[in-house]
XYZ file of C-alpha atoms in Angstrom:
395
model
C 20.033 -23.512 0.532
C 21.065 -21.737 -2.642
C 18.829 -19.314 -4.473
C 17.956 -21.900 -7.129
C 16.855 -24.492 -4.582
C 14.053 -22.441 -3.109
C 10.588 -23.848 -3.682
C 7.786 -21.950 -5.348
C 5.081 -20.642 -3.022
C 1.657 -19.936 -4.519
C 0.398 -16.386 -4.734
C -2.502 -15.370 -2.481
C -5.806 -16.390 -3.987
C -7.234 -13.567 -6.073
C -4.555 -11.012 -5.123
C -1.012 -10.438 -6.312
C 0.117 -8.830 -3.063
C -1.213 -8.332 0.450
C -1.107 -5.164 2.578
C 1.417 -5.127 5.402
C -1.206 -5.764 8.076
C -2.169 -9.016 6.370
C 1.307 -10.122 5.282
C 2.610 -9.783 8.820
C -0.561 -10.465 10.782
C 1.076 -13.129 12.967
C 3.899 -10.821 14.034
C 1.527 -7.928 14.728
C -0.712 -10.149 16.855
C 2.283 -11.497 18.758
C 3.681 -8.040 19.493
C 0.268 -6.728 20.534
C -0.238 -9.626 22.940
C 3.230 -9.781 24.424
C 4.439 -6.186 24.797
C 2.835 -4.777 27.927
C 4.491 -1.348 27.865
C 2.660 1.979 27.665
C 0.909 2.819 24.407
C -0.079 6.231 23.059
C -3.855 6.673 22.789
C -5.316 4.798 19.845
C -2.185 2.767 19.107
C -2.315 -0.971 18.453
C 1.281 -1.524 19.592
C 3.724 0.162 21.924
C 6.280 2.467 20.275
C 8.974 -0.048 21.181
C 7.031 -2.837 19.483
C 6.503 -0.708 16.366
C 10.265 -0.232 16.019
C 10.815 -3.953 16.541
C 8.172 -4.786 13.938
C 9.852 -2.602 11.318
C 13.511 -3.303 12.145
C 13.222 -6.867 13.444
C 14.378 -8.458 16.673
C 17.974 -8.933 15.464
C 17.548 -12.684 15.263
C 16.469 -12.996 18.885
C 13.302 -14.889 19.762
C 11.054 -12.600 21.781
C 9.166 -13.915 24.785
C 6.245 -12.432 26.708
C 6.908 -10.881 30.124
C 6.861 -13.480 32.900
C 3.685 -11.993 34.347
C 1.940 -12.420 30.971
C 3.108 -15.937 30.106
C 0.136 -18.309 29.770
C -0.026 -21.336 32.014
C -0.028 -24.831 30.567
C -3.734 -25.153 31.321
C -4.698 -21.856 29.682
C -3.105 -22.481 26.331
C -2.592 -19.669 23.830
C -3.355 -18.953 20.192
C -0.113 -16.963 19.978
C 3.333 -18.590 19.924
C 5.315 -18.382 23.134
C 8.451 -17.234 21.310
C 8.852 -15.526 17.954
C 11.689 -14.037 15.910
C 10.534 -10.790 14.268
C 11.946 -10.471 10.757
C 13.423 -7.133 9.615
C 11.320 -5.463 6.938
C 13.135 -2.186 6.320
C 16.825 -1.918 5.493
C 18.018 1.305 7.060
C 19.102 2.959 10.257
C 17.173 1.949 13.348
C 17.556 5.506 14.639
C 15.584 6.762 11.619
C 12.690 4.422 12.439
C 12.825 5.450 16.098
C 12.567 9.127 15.161
C 9.612 8.345 12.907
C 7.842 6.509 15.714
C 8.494 9.338 18.181
C 7.059 11.820 15.667
C 3.887 9.766 15.271
C 3.529 9.237 19.010
C 3.576 13.006 19.400
C 0.728 13.248 16.842
C 2.865 15.307 14.521
C 2.888 14.934 10.762
C 5.732 12.793 9.394
C 7.187 13.507 5.940
C 9.499 10.872 4.454
C 11.643 12.430 1.742
C 14.383 11.156 -0.537
C 15.176 9.896 -3.995
C 12.731 7.591 -5.796
C 13.070 3.917 -4.974
C 14.345 4.227 -1.400
C 11.356 2.415 0.173
C 9.602 5.498 1.548
C 6.184 4.102 0.665
C 7.019 0.718 2.141
C 8.176 2.324 5.383
C 5.017 4.419 5.616
C 2.901 1.308 5.029
C 4.729 -0.656 7.736
C 4.444 2.194 10.240
C 0.728 2.682 9.589
C 0.025 -1.057 9.879
C 1.883 -1.291 13.180
C 0.516 1.895 14.728
C -3.180 1.568 13.906
C -3.643 -1.850 12.314
C -4.338 -0.648 8.772
C -2.425 0.970 5.929
C -5.515 1.294 3.736
C -6.304 4.957 4.482
C -4.213 6.339 1.634
C -4.305 9.288 -0.751
C -2.221 9.049 -3.932
C -0.990 12.505 -4.797
C -1.087 13.576 -8.445
C -1.459 16.794 -10.390
C -5.167 15.926 -10.616
C -5.717 15.380 -6.894
C -8.354 17.784 -5.581
C -9.111 19.093 -2.104
C -11.862 16.475 -1.844
C -9.160 13.842 -1.373
C -8.044 15.625 1.807
C -11.410 16.926 3.000
C -14.663 15.372 1.787
C -16.903 14.885 -1.214
C -20.573 14.258 -1.844
C -22.811 11.492 -3.077
C -24.526 13.725 -5.608
C -27.569 11.510 -6.014
C -28.314 11.810 -2.277
C -27.294 15.465 -2.280
C -29.837 16.291 -4.957
C -32.516 14.128 -3.359
C -32.266 15.335 0.261
C -29.812 18.203 0.339
C -26.620 18.345 2.439
C -26.652 15.617 5.108
C -24.323 13.240 6.870
C -25.621 10.424 4.659
C -24.705 12.338 1.514
C -21.236 13.196 2.789
C -18.362 11.063 1.419
C -15.443 10.961 3.814
C -11.944 11.327 2.408
C -9.261 8.987 3.770
C -8.063 11.926 5.870
C -11.510 12.505 7.369
C -11.952 8.769 7.997
C -8.630 8.707 9.837
C -9.675 11.715 11.917
C -12.943 10.086 12.941
C -11.311 6.753 13.865
C -8.021 8.011 15.319
C -5.821 6.280 12.754
C -2.898 7.038 10.470
C -3.554 8.374 6.979
C -0.882 8.008 4.305
C -0.395 10.623 1.582
C 1.816 9.349 -1.215
C 3.745 11.837 -3.368
C 2.360 14.883 -1.592
C 4.528 17.235 -3.640
C 2.816 16.076 -6.833
C -0.358 17.772 -5.603
C -0.856 21.408 -6.511
C 0.173 23.837 -3.735
C -3.398 25.009 -3.078
C -4.461 21.374 -2.630
C -1.534 20.642 -0.299
C -2.505 23.585 1.876
C -5.864 21.988 2.650
C -3.843 20.033 5.219
C -2.544 23.103 7.046
C -5.621 23.690 9.198
C -6.184 19.956 9.671
C -2.692 19.449 11.070
C -2.876 22.634 13.140
C -6.387 22.579 14.592
C -7.051 18.835 14.362
C -10.539 19.736 13.215
C -12.350 19.737 9.889
C -15.448 21.822 9.292
C -18.219 21.088 6.819
C -19.889 24.469 6.179
C -22.705 22.813 4.220
C -23.824 21.074 7.431
C -23.750 24.207 9.605
C -26.188 23.990 12.484
C -25.957 20.188 12.731
C -23.756 17.986 14.949
C -21.827 16.893 11.855
C -20.671 20.394 10.939
C -17.376 19.919 12.784
C -15.243 16.796 13.111
C -12.499 16.751 15.726
C -9.654 14.284 15.333
C -9.830 11.299 17.652
C -6.706 10.411 19.672
C -4.162 8.629 17.505
C -4.863 10.529 14.293
C -1.776 11.583 12.380
C -0.397 11.856 8.846
C 2.501 10.122 7.104
C 3.399 11.711 3.776
C 6.088 10.845 1.240
C 7.848 13.029 -1.306
C 10.456 12.451 -3.998
C 12.834 15.385 -4.024
C 14.541 14.453 -7.313
C 11.686 14.013 -9.726
C 9.632 15.846 -12.304
C 6.237 17.346 -11.648
C 7.067 18.353 -8.084
C 5.240 21.298 -6.488
C 7.028 23.155 -3.727
C 5.391 22.879 -0.317
C 4.421 26.094 1.412
C 6.384 27.154 4.469
C 3.204 26.854 6.544
C 2.743 23.216 5.577
C 6.425 22.355 6.014
C 6.296 23.617 9.599
C 3.598 21.087 10.398
C 5.713 18.094 9.417
C 8.839 16.529 10.794
C 11.080 15.722 7.817
C 13.004 12.442 7.743
C 15.288 11.595 4.826
C 15.289 7.978 3.665
C 18.689 7.460 2.076
C 19.819 4.712 -0.306
C 21.085 1.555 1.386
C 24.655 2.111 2.543
C 25.755 -1.514 2.983
C 26.377 -3.382 -0.309
C 25.704 -6.774 1.273
C 22.426 -5.578 2.742
C 21.326 -4.158 -0.603
C 22.262 -7.374 -2.410
C 20.277 -9.424 0.119
C 17.258 -7.153 -0.292
C 17.426 -7.386 -4.106
C 17.613 -11.182 -3.867
C 14.669 -11.397 -1.511
C 12.412 -8.969 -3.359
C 13.221 -10.383 -6.806
C 12.623 -13.912 -5.531
C 9.185 -12.872 -4.287
C 8.305 -11.308 -7.655
C 9.330 -14.419 -9.589
C 7.419 -16.654 -7.192
C 4.298 -14.589 -7.777
C 4.896 -15.183 -11.479
C 4.656 -18.904 -10.733
C 8.307 -19.878 -11.061
C 11.379 -20.613 -8.970
C 14.110 -17.961 -8.859
C 17.127 -19.291 -10.770
C 19.557 -16.376 -11.026
C 23.018 -17.047 -9.648
C 24.127 -14.956 -6.666
C 27.240 -13.795 -8.533
C 25.072 -12.284 -11.271
C 22.976 -10.442 -8.706
C 26.089 -9.158 -6.948
C 27.374 -7.783 -10.249
C 23.995 -6.161 -10.931
C 23.927 -4.476 -7.525
C 27.521 -3.306 -8.014
C 26.595 -1.622 -11.308
C 23.644 0.142 -9.706
C 25.679 1.314 -6.711
C 28.532 2.607 -8.889
C 26.210 4.556 -11.187
C 24.145 5.858 -8.273
C 27.089 7.204 -6.287
C 29.294 8.365 -9.172
C 32.190 6.342 -7.818
C 33.071 2.673 -8.048
C 33.915 0.476 -5.096
C 37.569 0.691 -6.181
C 37.476 4.477 -6.100
C 37.241 5.123 -9.855
C 35.151 8.104 -10.926
C 31.901 7.284 -12.735
C 29.665 9.734 -14.587
C 26.264 9.528 -12.909
C 23.230 9.140 -15.173
C 20.298 11.498 -14.808
C 18.062 8.511 -14.105
C 17.885 7.501 -10.448
C 19.568 4.097 -10.190
C 17.505 3.038 -7.209
C 17.339 -0.236 -5.340
C 13.761 -0.588 -6.559
C 14.989 -0.487 -10.173
C 17.647 -3.091 -9.338
C 14.920 -5.342 -7.957
C 12.930 -5.016 -11.179
C 15.942 -5.883 -13.342
C 16.759 -8.877 -11.114
C 13.142 -10.020 -11.296
C 13.167 -9.712 -15.091
C 16.294 -11.832 -15.246
C 14.613 -14.387 -12.990
C 11.452 -14.561 -15.095
C 13.529 -14.890 -18.278
C 15.606 -17.686 -16.760
C 12.433 -19.527 -15.717
C 10.297 -19.131 -18.819
C 12.730 -18.377 -21.661
C 15.774 -20.537 -20.944
C 18.425 -21.074 -23.551
C 21.537 -19.148 -22.617
C 23.442 -17.386 -19.889
C 21.151 -15.031 -18.004
C 24.108 -12.657 -17.625
C 23.830 -11.952 -21.366
C 20.484 -10.252 -20.711
C 21.774 -7.779 -18.130
C 23.119 -5.040 -20.480
C 19.809 -4.817 -22.338
C 17.830 -4.427 -19.128
C 20.283 -1.838 -17.812
C 19.885 0.115 -21.032
C 16.124 0.041 -20.516
C 16.595 1.601 -17.073
C 18.920 4.452 -18.061
C 16.950 5.434 -21.170
C 13.887 6.453 -19.173
C 14.720 10.134 -18.750
C 17.797 11.557 -20.459
C 18.989 10.263 -23.877
C 22.534 11.235 -22.854
C 22.428 8.526 -20.197
C 23.043 5.960 -22.936
C 26.501 7.455 -23.474
C 27.099 7.512 -19.730
C 26.337 3.805 -19.490
C 28.766 3.128 -22.344
C 31.321 5.224 -20.482
C 30.834 3.052 -17.417
C 31.457 -0.032 -19.553
C 34.637 1.537 -20.936
C 35.775 2.379 -17.415
C 35.064 0.128 -14.406
C 33.741 -2.835 -16.423
C 36.810 -2.898 -18.658
C 39.220 -2.460 -15.748
C 37.642 -5.301 -13.793
C 37.797 -7.485 -16.882
C 41.499 -6.694 -17.261
C 42.055 -7.599 -13.609
C 41.036 -11.166 -14.455
C 37.422 -11.415 -13.280
C 35.563 -13.892 -15.508
C 32.191 -12.310 -14.650
C 33.287 -8.817 -15.642
C 35.155 -10.151 -18.669
C 31.895 -11.599 -19.922
C 30.112 -8.287 -19.292
C 32.849 -6.443 -21.170
C 32.392 -8.795 -24.108
C 28.683 -7.879 -24.087
C 29.376 -4.182 -24.669
C 27.983 -4.432 -28.207
C 24.578 -5.260 -26.686
C 24.438 -1.659 -25.455
C 24.429 -0.199 -28.967
């Protein structure tokens, strides 16, 4: 089946996207039912099953252990065999280290450039470990300590004073009470004094509420299974340095850009196809166009072309996530605004990407066109010859 032959699947009723625990509910239920290995306290799956859920079963259909296989008379609501699809493109060893960190109830910090799927990985891990990825704090410069500790229902507070009923649990406190994973997105965008509210929580695994002193609710101890997954972009504006005390309470794992060009191209195809389907159309962008798009992004990201030619890197991060958005835009345009070669639209969308941060990146993109694009055109490639002819669209 080619990319243009894929049928359109309707979007979920009332929602554009689903959380990981709902998107992959069948796989999670299968792994929970059929992996009978040891599980850390509070975990929905075994560590081995969590890794399989994230990385896939390498095309192999998994079967339950012989001792757990249902008889013909018993029946089963779960399939007897299931291939687990890969959901994260990256090193399996990275995922294994993440799972080991969480099993040891230590904080996990996923760091790297923007657009490397740190948030997606944290969502998948949380869904597999505790069954929900919903306990999330979005870090910003305006995030207060209440997001990590607790707040108050001020109507109840004024009416009856400090009480458990008036207390509003933060996602962190909810995760502590239930023994689940809490996700903190963009932790380094929070002010340092707000970040440090986590130091005692990660050290003591307790959270005190001084306003409720003398009551059973004055101290909450973390239930087994509680842990934190945080993400941080290291190459971005508005970043606040983490204190040494907080850093020591996390294991750092770097999520790098996708190393394999074919794997990145496949991911861009799949993600862009899903976006266009949600827009109500079939994805009609030729694979050769997508391969050229991914090549441009990889060259500009690394500062070196696949042929070994030097490329001046733009200040903007040319991430896989940005490539997906450009591919999706091309797909939507091809579906709803037909009337020409979709390749003609690529330079304009690329210019929109590189202009986001540094005005000098415009010149760097033109330099890329005058270098690798021109050389590939001279080597006889019709695709790159067409792109070279479109140089004027970058003005």
